[in-house]
């Protein structure tokens, strides 16, 4: 595979627009048949988009967070499942930027620019809570480590060349082990059966005494010992996906009403698109979408500003700004994708049209982490000046 290296923010955005249009064409069919997007993921790699956050001194474009958020919004407007697949990729590129050694950064950034993809193996089912990580790094006499555990919701792992695995050392500190997809003892199971985001292949990763050299392990716990943007950046990308889903759903609703919906007989109009009651509802939803887009853009600018001068206060402001955008976008994506049927009418509910994929994607994706806790942290910061916690999910 020949991989292009994107030069700057403008090229990254133009590439995302082109790919979003390409991916949109087959999105409904892939979702309906649960056809995994292997060819599309290869095109995404070849485009160079996966390398846009590699630092300039390693040959990357090092784009702004605002640009990265817009890339994800565009991709999600074309195919939300495809947009979800590289989210963890960028999160774990960011881990290397912050905590990787010079040798690790040199090796892995070259891998990323060559089109290699990072998946993820972080969440575990059946534990007490999401941060109860029971996978362990067990030291070997030669200085290497063994990994044993089972991970779930491992989005992107099936398509990955490297799978970053969250694990705890003997002293219980959190690390990321970057493991080759074909490592002995590592198995990726395609068992994701969610009602939405069907083609993210967010299945199970099984680790049975997988050997990992010490040079492939990054001390992730250090990320949270000072001001950081790890959680803000990760959540910014989730927000962009929600906004992209909302935009696609509203555009689909408008197209359906213009071309296929019948006017209600009491309206007196020749077309549904002339009905003032429908026009009013489209206006209301359009305001919601614009607000979600504006909050996303503001959050991205706040993250960029914090990155240029990271302090406890700037990191907190970035986290709160992203949390506000995420809370609003989640609500907007679910409401707008559900309102599609209210606007378009009975015919839009036909299963063969697969218009329910927008709501299924929105409802599934917005379950990643509870909005109610984001609202709590926003309120505490506003009322009492309490800095949000450094746990990587805010």
JSON list of C-alpha atoms in Angstrom, two decimals, residues 303-315:
[
{"chain": "A", "resi": 303, "resn": "UNK", "atom": "CA", "xyz": [-8.26, 22.55, 23.55]},
{"chain": "A", "resi": 304, "resn": "UNK", "atom": "CA", "xyz": [-5.88, 24.17, 21.06]},
{"chain": "A", "resi": 305, "resn": "UNK", "atom": "CA", "xyz": [-5.47, 27.17, 23.35]},
{"chain": "A", "resi": 306, "resn": "UNK", "atom": "CA", "xyz": [-4.78, 24.92, 26.34]},
{"chain": "A", "resi": 307, "resn": "UNK", "atom": "CA", "xyz": [-2.23, 22.92, 24.36]},
{"chain": "A", "resi": 308, "resn": "UNK", "atom": "CA", "xyz": [-0.27, 26.10, 23.65]},
{"chain": "A", "resi": 309, "resn": "UNK", "atom": "CA", "xyz": [0.10, 26.82, 27.38]},
{"chain": "A", "resi": 310, "resn": "UNK", "atom": "CA", "xyz": [-0.91, 23.88, 29.53]},
{"chain": "A", "resi": 311, "resn": "UNK", "atom": "CA", "xyz": [-1.74, 24.66, 33.15]},
{"chain": "A", "resi": 312, "resn": "UNK", "atom": "CA", "xyz": [-4.18, 23.22, 35.67]},
{"chain": "A", "resi": 313, "resn": "UNK", "atom": "CA", "xyz": [-6.62, 26.00, 34.78]},
{"chain": "A", "resi": 314, "resn": "UNK", "atom": "CA", "xyz": [-6.30, 25.77, 30.98]},
{"chain": "A", "resi": 315, "resn": "UNK", "atom": "CA", "xyz": [-6.60, 21.98, 31.08]}
]
